[in-house]
mmCIF file of C-alpha atoms in Angstrom:
data_model
loop_
_atom_site.group_PDB
_atom_site.id
_atom_site.type_symbol
_atom_site.label_atom_id
_atom_site.label_comp_id
_atom_site.label_asym_id
_atom_site.label_seq_id
_atom_site.Cartn_x
_atom_site.Cartn_y
_atom_site.Cartn_z
ATOM 1 C CA MET M 1209 120.847 1.052 -96.070
ATOM 2 C CA SER M 1210 118.093 0.563 -93.497
ATOM 3 C CA SER M 1211 114.613 1.829 -93.883
ATOM 4 C CA THR M 1212 112.538 3.192 -91.076
ATOM 5 C CA THR M 1213 108.887 3.992 -91.080
ATOM 6 C CA ALA M 1214 107.711 6.950 -89.071
ATOM 7 C CA ALA M 1215 104.182 6.555 -87.791
ATOM 8 C CA THR M 1216 101.950 9.569 -88.170
ATOM 9 C CA ARG M 1217 100.344 10.576 -84.902
ATOM 10 C CA PHE M 1218 96.884 12.038 -85.175
ATOM 11 C CA SER M 1219 95.144 14.377 -82.740
ATOM 12 C CA VAL M 1220 91.625 15.686 -82.163
ATOM 13 C CA LEU M 1221 90.717 19.250 -81.159
ATOM 14 C CA ASP M 1222 87.288 19.680 -79.576
ATOM 15 C CA ARG M 1223 85.552 22.901 -78.548
ATOM 16 C CA SER M 1224 82.671 21.234 -76.708
ATOM 17 C CA ARG M 1225 80.063 23.257 -78.583
ATOM 18 C CA THR M 1226 76.561 23.548 -77.199
ATOM 19 C CA ARG M 1227 73.494 22.955 -79.361
ATOM 20 C CA ALA M 1228 70.297 24.996 -79.395
ATOM 21 C CA GLY M 1229 67.710 23.539 -77.052
ATOM 22 C CA ARG M 1230 70.188 21.132 -75.432
ATOM 23 C CA PRO M 1231 71.709 21.426 -71.956
ATOM 24 C CA PRO M 1232 75.410 22.347 -71.706
ATOM 25 C CA GLY M 1233 76.072 19.119 -69.806
ATOM 26 C CA GLU M 1234 75.240 17.174 -72.956
ATOM 27 C CA ALA M 1235 78.058 18.944 -74.817
ATOM 28 C CA LEU M 1236 80.474 17.992 -72.049
ATOM 29 C CA ARG M 1237 79.344 14.350 -72.176
ATOM 30 C CA ASP M 1238 79.729 14.412 -75.969
ATOM 31 C CA THR M 1239 83.311 15.652 -75.590
ATOM 32 C CA VAL M 1240 84.169 12.807 -73.239
ATOM 33 C CA ALA M 1241 82.505 10.311 -75.606
ATOM 34 C CA LEU M 1242 84.487 11.731 -78.540
ATOM 35 C CA ALA M 1243 87.710 11.383 -76.571
ATOM 36 C CA ARG M 1244 86.925 7.732 -75.830
ATOM 37 C CA GLU M 1245 86.201 7.092 -79.495
ATOM 38 C CA ALA M 1246 89.409 8.839 -80.572
ATOM 39 C CA GLU M 1247 91.342 6.700 -78.105
ATOM 40 C CA ALA M 1248 89.703 3.525 -79.419
ATOM 41 C CA LEU M 1249 90.716 4.538 -82.955
ATOM 42 C CA GLY M 1250 94.329 4.992 -81.875
ATOM 43 C CA TYR M 1251 94.584 8.771 -81.838
ATOM 44 C CA HIS M 1252 97.646 10.047 -79.986
ATOM 45 C CA ARG M 1253 96.342 13.257 -78.422
ATOM 46 C CA PHE M 1254 93.019 14.888 -77.551
ATOM 47 C CA TRP M 1255 93.055 18.666 -77.269
ATOM 48 C CA VAL M 1256 90.409 20.747 -75.496
ATOM 49 C CA SER M 1257 90.415 24.267 -76.880
ATOM 50 C CA GLU M 1258 90.900 27.294 -74.655
ATOM 51 C CA HIS M 1259 87.495 28.959 -74.594
ATOM 52 C CA HIS M 1260 87.152 30.989 -71.418
ATOM 53 C CA GLY M 1261 83.645 32.451 -71.450
ATOM 54 C CA VAL M 1262 83.006 32.080 -75.207
ATOM 55 C CA PRO M 1263 79.280 31.909 -76.019
ATOM 56 C CA GLY M 1264 78.158 28.593 -77.470
ATOM 57 C CA VAL M 1265 80.870 26.591 -75.728
ATOM 58 C CA ALA M 1266 80.041 24.448 -72.713
ATOM 59 C CA GLY M 1267 81.946 25.292 -69.569
ATOM 60 C CA SER M 1268 84.358 28.100 -68.902
ATOM 61 C CA ALA M 1269 87.373 26.149 -67.620
ATOM 62 C CA PRO M 1270 89.097 24.001 -70.242
ATOM 63 C CA THR M 1271 91.405 22.512 -67.620
ATOM 64 C CA VAL M 1272 88.405 21.032 -65.802
ATOM 65 C CA LEU M 1273 87.108 19.535 -69.050
ATOM 66 C CA ALA M 1274 90.580 18.177 -69.831
ATOM 67 C CA ALA M 1275 90.643 16.522 -66.403
ATOM 68 C CA ALA M 1276 87.282 14.862 -67.108
ATOM 69 C CA VAL M 1277 88.592 13.598 -70.461
ATOM 70 C CA ALA M 1278 91.779 12.311 -68.851
ATOM 71 C CA ALA M 1279 89.783 10.505 -66.164
ATOM 72 C CA ALA M 1280 87.658 8.791 -68.827
ATOM 73 C CA THR M 1281 90.548 7.643 -71.038
ATOM 74 C CA ARG M 1282 93.687 5.590 -70.469
ATOM 75 C CA THR M 1283 96.160 5.999 -73.325
ATOM 76 C CA VAL M 1284 95.380 9.184 -75.224
ATOM 77 C CA ARG M 1285 97.318 12.275 -74.145
ATOM 78 C CA VAL M 1286 95.124 15.200 -73.137
ATOM 79 C CA GLY M 1287 95.973 18.872 -73.413
ATOM 80 C CA THR M 1288 94.477 22.364 -73.571
#
C-alpha cells in the first residue's frame, strides 16, 4: 500500500478596504503588498473580491486591481 500526501493549498481574499482619512490609492497599494506577502508565504491563490461601487472599497473595477496584483507577483494565481 502506498501513501500519498495531499498538500493543502491556501488562498487569500482581499476587499481592498479604504481607511478613514487615508487616500484610496493607499488601499490599492496595501492590496498589492498583501499579495506579494501571500506569495512569499507560499499561498496558492489571491482573490480580489467583486465590489463594483461598494462604499469603503477602493476602486470600482476588480479586474483592474487583479491585473495590478498579477503584474506585481510571479507565482500566485490571481482571480476575482
